[in-house]
Amino acid sequence: MDAIPGGTAPRRIAWLRDAGFDSALVLGAPALAFLSGAVIVYEPSWFYPILLVDLWVLGYHHVVATFTRLCFDRASYAERRWMIVHLVPAVALATVLLAWAAGIWAIVSVYYYWQWFHYTRQSWGISRAYRRAGPEASYDDGWLEQAIFYAVPVFGILQKSSEGHTRFIGLELWTVPVEGTLASAAGYAAFALVAFWAVRRVLDLANGRLATAHTLYMATHFAIFWASYVLVPDITLGWLMVNIWHNYQYILFVWMFNNSRFRSGLDPNARFLSYISQSGRIGLYMLACIAITGAFYWGVVHTIDWLLFAGLSATVVLYQIVNFHHYIVDALIWKTRRAGRLGIVGA
């Protein structure tokens, strides 16, 4: 709780759920990302083991978590059936055609920039959820709020682009040509905006109206994008850090959404999803998603790869079809008005 000057009762911190859950969401995700990065810097041979753990425990799982919003109950499937029946083939066709016409480097390059945008937009949605959780977080409205939020991510992607990287995760990469002076200017602007934000939050703290949860989240948002895209020179290691942060966040946020949706108890129209989404069953929820992950990625993707294609190129295309579909679906389903109907404060 935040202390209020003058001896009045302490003000309740506007958590999304509770102190324990929000601590895992706000502090646990970046802590895991920073720890992973530090371990790899100290011992580079740990990169691939950590990457594999990230993919199988967090990454694939977080894609499967999206499908809990699409087809784990009849109502969701009826509403969003086209996202599976029509959107999957459309994304697959577009991705295959791009790879055939331009090469694998095009798929890798689209992925690099799209994942940056996707991660930034997810963070924006979570920051808005914290903003709506407490009225004291309603400050820096409109363009100023967005300028502050996007300042570090934009600086980061411009900085990485200006460095002229040609390899990403061992694959050929094309980066947008950006002059170093433009990246530097974006860095100065980001520093000024974040400094302005920090001064405002210090004043809020002094006046007893600090939005604690929202402020903590914003601080970690700035830190992870700065570390991943500016501080860390290795483009692949930087990506891995922000990827771990993003995946960890997403899994927790989707579980919270489902938990809120089924807060009244088991739903006869969604027995499985409502059961694993009850309070105290987050471990069961994660195990269920991991099991589905295994069935899908090992069973379907690898079988298709073995039967129809050969080599690394086909694997890259198949995995990016899944990723690109996930990015489009996320942009469509996480709408505030829809989330609000199901009892979540923002998305």
Tab-separated table of C-alpha atoms in Angstrom:
chain	number	residue	atom	x	y	z
A	1	MET	CA	0.000	0.000	0.000
A	2	ASP	CA	1.080	3.576	-0.635
A	3	ALA	CA	1.428	5.891	2.372
A	4	ILE	CA	-0.676	9.072	2.385
A	5	PRO	CA	0.785	12.247	3.979
A	6	GLY	CA	-0.992	13.593	7.041
A	7	GLY	CA	-1.546	10.323	8.835
A	8	THR	CA	-4.510	9.121	6.792
A	9	ALA	CA	-5.068	5.453	6.009
A	10	PRO	CA	-2.706	3.900	3.463
A	11	ARG	CA	-3.988	3.773	-0.103
A	12	ARG	CA	-4.510	0.398	-1.691
A	13	ILE	CA	-2.131	-0.415	-4.556
A	14	ALA	CA	-4.070	-0.964	-7.769
A	15	TRP	CA	-2.891	-4.470	-8.673
A	16	LEU	CA	-4.444	-6.267	-11.617
A	17	ARG	CA	-4.958	-9.334	-9.425
A	18	ASP	CA	-2.941	-9.361	-6.195
A	19	ALA	CA	0.551	-8.573	-4.954
A	20	GLY	CA	1.907	-12.079	-5.545
A	21	PHE	CA	0.582	-12.495	-9.071
A	22	ASP	CA	1.487	-8.966	-10.123
A	23	SER	CA	4.975	-9.296	-8.696
A	24	ALA	CA	5.488	-12.347	-10.919
A	25	LEU	CA	4.084	-10.467	-13.911
A	26	VAL	CA	5.871	-7.138	-13.404
A	27	LEU	CA	9.117	-8.153	-11.695
A	28	GLY	CA	9.479	-11.884	-12.343
A	29	ALA	CA	9.386	-11.617	-16.143
A	30	PRO	CA	12.213	-9.064	-16.514
A	31	ALA	CA	14.206	-10.725	-13.726
A	32	LEU	CA	14.135	-14.029	-15.626
A	33	ALA	CA	15.107	-12.265	-18.860
A	34	PHE	CA	18.018	-10.394	-17.265
A	35	LEU	CA	19.231	-13.493	-15.427
A	36	SER	CA	19.175	-15.521	-18.643
A	37	GLY	CA	21.116	-12.819	-20.471
A	38	ALA	CA	23.689	-12.567	-17.683
A	39	VAL	CA	24.214	-16.343	-17.653
A	40	ILE	CA	24.796	-16.395	-21.425
A	41	VAL	CA	27.213	-13.459	-21.275
A	42	TYR	CA	29.154	-15.293	-18.555
A	43	GLU	CA	28.978	-18.656	-20.323
A	44	PRO	CA	28.063	-18.360	-24.054
A	45	SER	CA	27.675	-22.143	-24.420
A	46	TRP	CA	24.467	-21.860	-22.413
A	47	PHE	CA	22.733	-19.929	-25.192
A	48	TYR	CA	21.167	-22.922	-26.951
A	49	PRO	CA	20.059	-24.744	-23.765
A	50	ILE	CA	18.370	-21.537	-22.541
A	51	LEU	CA	16.860	-20.970	-25.994
A	52	LEU	CA	15.395	-24.479	-26.000
A	53	VAL	CA	13.912	-24.010	-22.520
A	54	ASP	CA	12.453	-20.672	-23.587
A	55	LEU	CA	10.891	-22.215	-26.697
A	56	TRP	CA	9.432	-25.326	-25.051
A	57	VAL	CA	8.402	-23.946	-21.666
A	58	LEU	CA	7.430	-20.389	-22.628
A	59	GLY	CA	7.450	-19.695	-26.361
A	60	TYR	CA	5.384	-22.526	-27.821
A	61	HIS	CA	3.247	-22.521	-24.699
A	62	HIS	CA	2.453	-18.829	-25.146
A	63	VAL	CA	1.290	-19.454	-28.727
A	64	VAL	CA	-0.939	-22.281	-27.484
A	65	ALA	CA	-2.293	-19.918	-24.805
A	66	THR	CA	-3.703	-17.803	-27.642
A	67	PHE	CA	-5.767	-20.788	-28.758
A	68	THR	CA	-7.456	-20.863	-25.355
A	69	ARG	CA	-9.135	-17.715	-26.651
A	70	LEU	CA	-10.023	-19.289	-29.994
A	71	CYS	CA	-11.137	-22.883	-29.755
A	72	PHE	CA	-11.107	-24.229	-26.178
A	73	ASP	CA	-14.860	-23.693	-25.860
A	74	ARG	CA	-17.723	-23.714	-28.332
A	75	ALA	CA	-18.699	-20.058	-27.939
A	76	SER	CA	-15.189	-18.785	-28.659
A	77	TYR	CA	-14.795	-21.134	-31.615
A	78	ALA	CA	-18.148	-20.098	-33.082
A	79	GLU	CA	-17.196	-16.420	-32.811
A	80	ARG	CA	-13.664	-16.776	-34.161
A	81	ARG	CA	-13.854	-19.872	-36.362
A	82	TRP	CA	-12.640	-17.902	-39.380
A	83	MET	CA	-9.346	-17.171	-37.603
A	84	ILE	CA	-8.546	-20.869	-37.811
A	85	VAL	CA	-10.410	-22.081	-40.888
A	86	HIS	CA	-9.607	-19.143	-43.178
A	87	LEU	CA	-6.808	-17.113	-41.609
A	88	VAL	CA	-4.385	-20.018	-41.108
A	89	PRO	CA	-4.371	-21.014	-44.818
A	90	ALA	CA	-4.136	-17.353	-45.882
A	91	VAL	CA	-1.119	-16.705	-43.643
A	92	ALA	CA	0.484	-19.981	-44.728
A	93	LEU	CA	0.068	-19.121	-48.407
A	94	ALA	CA	1.426	-15.582	-47.991
A	95	THR	CA	4.434	-16.798	-46.004
A	96	VAL	CA	5.291	-19.574	-48.457
A	97	LEU	CA	4.969	-17.203	-51.418
A	98	LEU	CA	7.238	-14.641	-49.746
A	99	ALA	CA	9.852	-17.296	-49.022
A	100	TRP	CA	9.622	-18.641	-52.591
A	101	ALA	CA	9.783	-15.217	-54.240
A	102	ALA	CA	12.417	-13.527	-52.060
A	103	GLY	CA	14.098	-16.179	-49.942
A	104	ILE	CA	14.305	-17.202	-46.303
A	105	TRP	CA	16.052	-13.943	-45.443
A	106	ALA	CA	12.766	-12.129	-46.165
A	107	ILE	CA	10.856	-14.305	-43.692
A	108	VAL	CA	13.544	-13.815	-41.046
A	109	SER	CA	13.596	-10.041	-41.590
A	110	VAL	CA	9.803	-9.710	-41.422
A	111	TYR	CA	9.847	-11.759	-38.245
A	112	TYR	CA	12.528	-9.600	-36.601
A	113	TYR	CA	10.630	-6.352	-37.081
A	114	TRP	CA	7.173	-7.804	-36.543
A	115	GLN	CA	8.171	-9.460	-33.250
A	116	TRP	CA	9.512	-6.096	-32.029
A	117	PHE	CA	6.169	-4.450	-32.838
A	118	HIS	CA	4.215	-7.360	-31.346
A	119	TYR	CA	6.188	-7.286	-28.099
A	120	THR	CA	5.809	-3.510	-27.845
A	121	ARG	CA	2.068	-3.638	-28.440
A	122	GLN	CA	1.594	-6.358	-25.832
A	123	SER	CA	3.476	-4.234	-23.333
A	124	TRP	CA	1.304	-1.254	-24.261
A	125	GLY	CA	-1.822	-3.316	-23.581
A	126	ILE	CA	-0.587	-4.397	-20.152
A	127	SER	CA	0.426	-0.839	-19.282
A	128	ARG	CA	-3.090	0.317	-20.198
A	129	ALA	CA	-4.556	-2.394	-17.988
A	130	TYR	CA	-2.537	-1.049	-15.046
A	131	ARG	CA	-3.549	2.483	-15.927
A	132	ARG	CA	-7.244	1.531	-15.811
A	133	ALA	CA	-6.815	-0.381	-12.566
A	134	GLY	CA	-6.412	2.832	-10.554
A	135	PRO	CA	-7.489	6.420	-11.264
A	136	GLU	CA	-4.189	7.794	-9.926
A	137	ALA	CA	-2.491	6.376	-13.024
A	138	SER	CA	-4.498	8.661	-15.340
A	139	TYR	CA	-1.784	11.113	-16.307
A	140	ASP	CA	0.221	12.104	-19.381
A	141	ASP	CA	-2.835	11.645	-21.572
A	142	GLY	CA	-2.929	11.257	-25.331
A	143	TRP	CA	0.146	11.765	-27.478
A	144	LEU	CA	2.442	12.457	-24.493
A	145	GLU	CA	1.610	9.121	-22.856
A	146	GLN	CA	2.275	7.272	-26.100
A	147	ALA	CA	5.459	9.218	-26.831
A	148	ILE	CA	6.852	8.301	-23.403
A	149	PHE	CA	5.871	4.661	-23.747
A	150	TYR	CA	7.219	4.116	-27.269
A	151	ALA	CA	10.367	6.230	-26.871
A	152	VAL	CA	12.708	3.452	-25.709
A	153	PRO	CA	11.373	0.685	-28.004
A	154	VAL	CA	11.635	2.982	-31.039
A	155	PHE	CA	15.143	4.044	-30.051
A	156	GLY	CA	16.057	0.397	-29.600
A	157	ILE	CA	14.898	-0.822	-33.012
A	158	LEU	CA	16.482	2.188	-34.743
A	159	GLN	CA	19.738	1.521	-32.917
A	160	LYS	CA	19.796	-2.139	-33.915
A	161	SER	CA	18.921	-1.227	-37.514
A	162	SER	CA	21.696	1.365	-37.674
A	163	GLU	CA	24.256	-1.248	-36.628
A	164	GLY	CA	23.790	-3.113	-39.914
A	165	HIS	CA	23.415	-6.651	-38.577
A	166	THR	CA	23.366	-9.311	-41.283
A	167	ARG	CA	22.776	-12.468	-39.173
A	168	PHE	CA	20.019	-13.251	-36.693
A	169	ILE	CA	19.747	-16.620	-34.897
A	170	GLY	CA	22.336	-17.831	-37.406
A	171	LEU	CA	20.190	-16.861	-40.419
A	172	GLU	CA	20.576	-14.151	-43.048
A	173	LEU	CA	18.918	-10.894	-42.011
A	174	TRP	CA	18.126	-7.643	-43.786
A	175	THR	CA	17.746	-4.558	-41.604
A	176	VAL	CA	16.197	-1.243	-42.550
A	177	PRO	CA	19.031	1.170	-43.392
A	178	VAL	CA	19.090	3.753	-40.601
A	179	GLU	CA	21.679	6.485	-40.196
A	180	GLY	CA	23.513	6.494	-36.893
A	181	THR	CA	22.615	10.154	-36.371
A	182	LEU	CA	18.905	9.310	-36.533
A	183	ALA	CA	19.324	6.524	-33.974
A	184	SER	CA	21.299	8.899	-31.725
A	185	ALA	CA	18.599	11.565	-32.004
A	186	ALA	CA	15.990	8.986	-31.054
A	187	GLY	CA	18.161	8.057	-28.066
A	188	TYR	CA	18.352	11.654	-26.842
A	189	ALA	CA	14.588	12.028	-27.263
A	190	ALA	CA	13.982	8.799	-25.362
A	191	PHE	CA	16.268	9.923	-22.540
A	192	ALA	CA	14.434	13.267	-22.266
A	193	LEU	CA	10.992	11.663	-22.252
A	194	VAL	CA	11.895	8.985	-19.704
A	195	ALA	CA	13.598	11.607	-17.508
A	196	PHE	CA	10.414	13.728	-17.672
A	197	TRP	CA	8.351	10.671	-16.738
A	198	ALA	CA	10.678	9.851	-13.813
A	199	VAL	CA	10.522	13.393	-12.431
A	200	ARG	CA	6.734	13.334	-12.606
A	201	ARG	CA	6.629	10.030	-10.747
A	202	VAL	CA	8.982	11.331	-8.038
A	203	LEU	CA	6.665	14.306	-7.562
A	204	ASP	CA	3.690	11.945	-7.375
A	205	LEU	CA	5.493	9.927	-4.713
A	206	ALA	CA	6.223	13.077	-2.706
A	207	ASN	CA	2.566	14.109	-2.929
A	208	GLY	CA	1.266	10.658	-1.958
A	209	ARG	CA	-0.457	9.881	-5.249
A	210	LEU	CA	2.007	7.564	-6.942
A	211	ALA	CA	0.443	4.826	-9.058
A	212	THR	CA	2.809	2.184	-7.711
A	213	ALA	CA	1.891	-0.797	-9.870
A	214	HIS	CA	1.756	1.195	-13.098
A	215	THR	CA	5.045	2.935	-12.283
A	216	LEU	CA	6.803	-0.365	-11.582
A	217	TYR	CA	5.519	-1.799	-14.824
A	218	MET	CA	6.652	1.190	-16.867
A	219	ALA	CA	10.110	1.101	-15.273
A	220	THR	CA	10.559	-2.559	-16.248
A	221	HIS	CA	9.218	-1.823	-19.736
A	222	PHE	CA	11.886	0.826	-20.260
A	223	ALA	CA	14.590	-1.396	-18.765
A	224	ILE	CA	13.923	-4.502	-20.867
A	225	PHE	CA	13.733	-2.662	-24.195
A	226	TRP	CA	16.842	-0.607	-23.433
A	227	ALA	CA	18.820	-3.668	-22.337
A	228	SER	CA	17.674	-5.900	-25.208
A	229	TYR	CA	17.986	-3.448	-28.082
A	230	VAL	CA	20.646	-0.980	-26.911
A	231	LEU	CA	22.833	-2.317	-24.100
A	232	VAL	CA	23.346	-5.845	-25.471
A	233	PRO	CA	25.412	-5.709	-28.689
A	234	ASP	CA	24.490	-9.227	-29.848
A	235	ILE	CA	21.211	-8.945	-31.774
A	236	THR	CA	20.268	-12.567	-31.099
A	237	LEU	CA	20.945	-12.423	-27.351
A	238	GLY	CA	18.976	-9.177	-27.109
A	239	TRP	CA	16.069	-10.842	-28.900
A	240	LEU	CA	16.205	-13.850	-26.584
A	241	MET	CA	15.987	-11.634	-23.499
A	242	VAL	CA	12.980	-9.660	-24.697
A	243	ASN	CA	11.406	-12.885	-25.995
A	244	ILE	CA	11.616	-14.531	-22.568
A	245	TRP	CA	10.078	-11.429	-20.967
A	246	HIS	CA	7.270	-11.304	-23.522
A	247	ASN	CA	6.428	-15.027	-23.342
A	248	TYR	CA	6.388	-15.095	-19.537
A	249	GLN	CA	4.104	-12.047	-19.439
A	250	TYR	CA	1.724	-13.410	-22.020
A	251	ILE	CA	1.185	-16.748	-20.314
A	252	LEU	CA	0.355	-15.092	-16.997
A	253	PHE	CA	-1.872	-12.436	-18.573
A	254	VAL	CA	-3.912	-14.945	-20.585
A	255	TRP	CA	-4.379	-17.138	-17.511
A	256	MET	CA	-5.577	-14.084	-15.570
A	257	PHE	CA	-7.997	-13.283	-18.365
A	258	ASN	CA	-9.410	-16.811	-18.367
A	259	ASN	CA	-9.530	-16.862	-14.564
A	260	SER	CA	-11.540	-13.630	-14.615
A	261	ARG	CA	-13.816	-14.956	-17.342
A	262	PHE	CA	-14.661	-18.078	-15.309
A	263	ARG	CA	-14.578	-16.460	-11.868
A	264	SER	CA	-18.108	-17.674	-11.129
A	265	GLY	CA	-16.974	-21.314	-11.367
A	266	LEU	CA	-17.133	-24.137	-13.881
A	267	ASP	CA	-18.872	-23.391	-17.173
A	268	PRO	CA	-20.736	-26.373	-18.673
A	269	ASN	CA	-20.028	-24.967	-22.136
A	270	ALA	CA	-16.282	-24.782	-21.465
A	271	ARG	CA	-15.643	-27.483	-18.884
A	272	PHE	CA	-11.956	-28.070	-19.555
A	273	LEU	CA	-10.878	-24.453	-19.932
A	274	SER	CA	-12.965	-23.225	-17.000
A	275	TYR	CA	-11.615	-26.027	-14.792
A	276	ILE	CA	-7.934	-25.322	-15.427
A	277	SER	CA	-8.549	-21.563	-15.173
A	278	GLN	CA	-9.834	-21.588	-11.595
A	279	SER	CA	-7.837	-19.893	-8.863
A	280	GLY	CA	-5.109	-22.135	-7.492
A	281	ARG	CA	-4.830	-24.120	-10.737
A	282	ILE	CA	-2.345	-22.022	-12.691
A	283	GLY	CA	0.150	-24.899	-12.482
A	284	LEU	CA	-2.407	-27.277	-14.015
A	285	TYR	CA	-3.199	-24.679	-16.681
A	286	MET	CA	0.482	-24.421	-17.615
A	287	LEU	CA	0.919	-28.202	-17.688
A	288	ALA	CA	-2.114	-28.552	-19.956
A	289	CYS	CA	-0.766	-25.939	-22.370
A	290	ILE	CA	2.676	-27.547	-22.351
A	291	ALA	CA	1.108	-30.938	-23.133
A	292	ILE	CA	-0.795	-29.420	-26.055
A	293	THR	CA	2.422	-27.722	-27.111
A	294	GLY	CA	4.165	-31.074	-27.305
A	295	ALA	CA	1.367	-32.655	-29.283
A	296	PHE	CA	1.226	-29.780	-31.762
A	297	TYR	CA	4.869	-28.901	-32.313
A	298	TRP	CA	6.312	-32.388	-32.130
A	299	GLY	CA	3.348	-34.159	-33.671
A	300	VAL	CA	2.006	-31.843	-36.362
A	301	VAL	CA	4.826	-29.489	-37.313
A	302	HIS	CA	7.573	-32.109	-37.357
A	303	THR	CA	5.387	-34.635	-39.173
A	304	ILE	CA	4.521	-32.122	-41.898
A	305	ASP	CA	8.168	-31.122	-42.116
A	306	TRP	CA	9.231	-34.762	-42.488
A	307	LEU	CA	6.568	-35.659	-45.043
A	308	LEU	CA	6.501	-32.620	-47.304
A	309	PHE	CA	9.681	-30.651	-46.913
A	310	ALA	CA	13.338	-31.017	-46.130
A	311	GLY	CA	15.919	-28.885	-44.393
A	312	LEU	CA	16.144	-25.791	-42.274
A	313	SER	CA	14.357	-23.518	-44.747
A	314	ALA	CA	11.089	-25.445	-44.516
A	315	THR	CA	11.284	-25.471	-40.730
A	316	VAL	CA	11.776	-21.696	-40.630
A	317	VAL	CA	8.775	-21.169	-42.925
A	318	LEU	CA	6.539	-23.482	-40.889
A	319	TYR	CA	7.437	-21.879	-37.587
A	320	GLN	CA	6.934	-18.368	-38.955
A	321	ILE	CA	3.504	-19.312	-40.284
A	322	VAL	CA	2.571	-20.118	-36.690
A	323	ASN	CA	4.154	-16.897	-35.406
A	324	PHE	CA	2.606	-14.623	-38.034
A	325	HIS	CA	-0.838	-16.121	-37.488
A	326	HIS	CA	-0.384	-15.601	-33.745
A	327	TYR	CA	0.561	-11.939	-34.249
A	328	ILE	CA	-2.500	-11.238	-36.394
A	329	VAL	CA	-4.856	-13.057	-34.038
A	330	ASP	CA	-3.476	-11.221	-31.020
A	331	ALA	CA	-4.037	-7.878	-32.718
A	332	LEU	CA	-7.683	-8.834	-33.273
A	333	ILE	CA	-8.750	-10.555	-30.045
A	334	TRP	CA	-7.204	-8.269	-27.432
A	335	LYS	CA	-9.690	-5.449	-27.770
A	336	THR	CA	-10.682	-3.495	-24.678
A	337	ARG	CA	-14.406	-3.583	-25.390
A	338	ARG	CA	-14.380	-7.387	-25.750
A	339	ALA	CA	-12.105	-7.899	-22.772
A	340	GLY	CA	-14.313	-5.645	-20.698
A	341	ARG	CA	-17.342	-7.810	-21.363
A	342	LEU	CA	-15.500	-10.709	-19.816
A	343	GLY	CA	-14.434	-8.848	-16.693
A	344	ILE	CA	-10.867	-7.812	-17.390
A	345	VAL	CA	-9.888	-4.197	-16.885
A	346	GLY	CA	-7.973	-3.697	-20.094
A	347	ALA	CA	-5.942	-5.329	-22.812
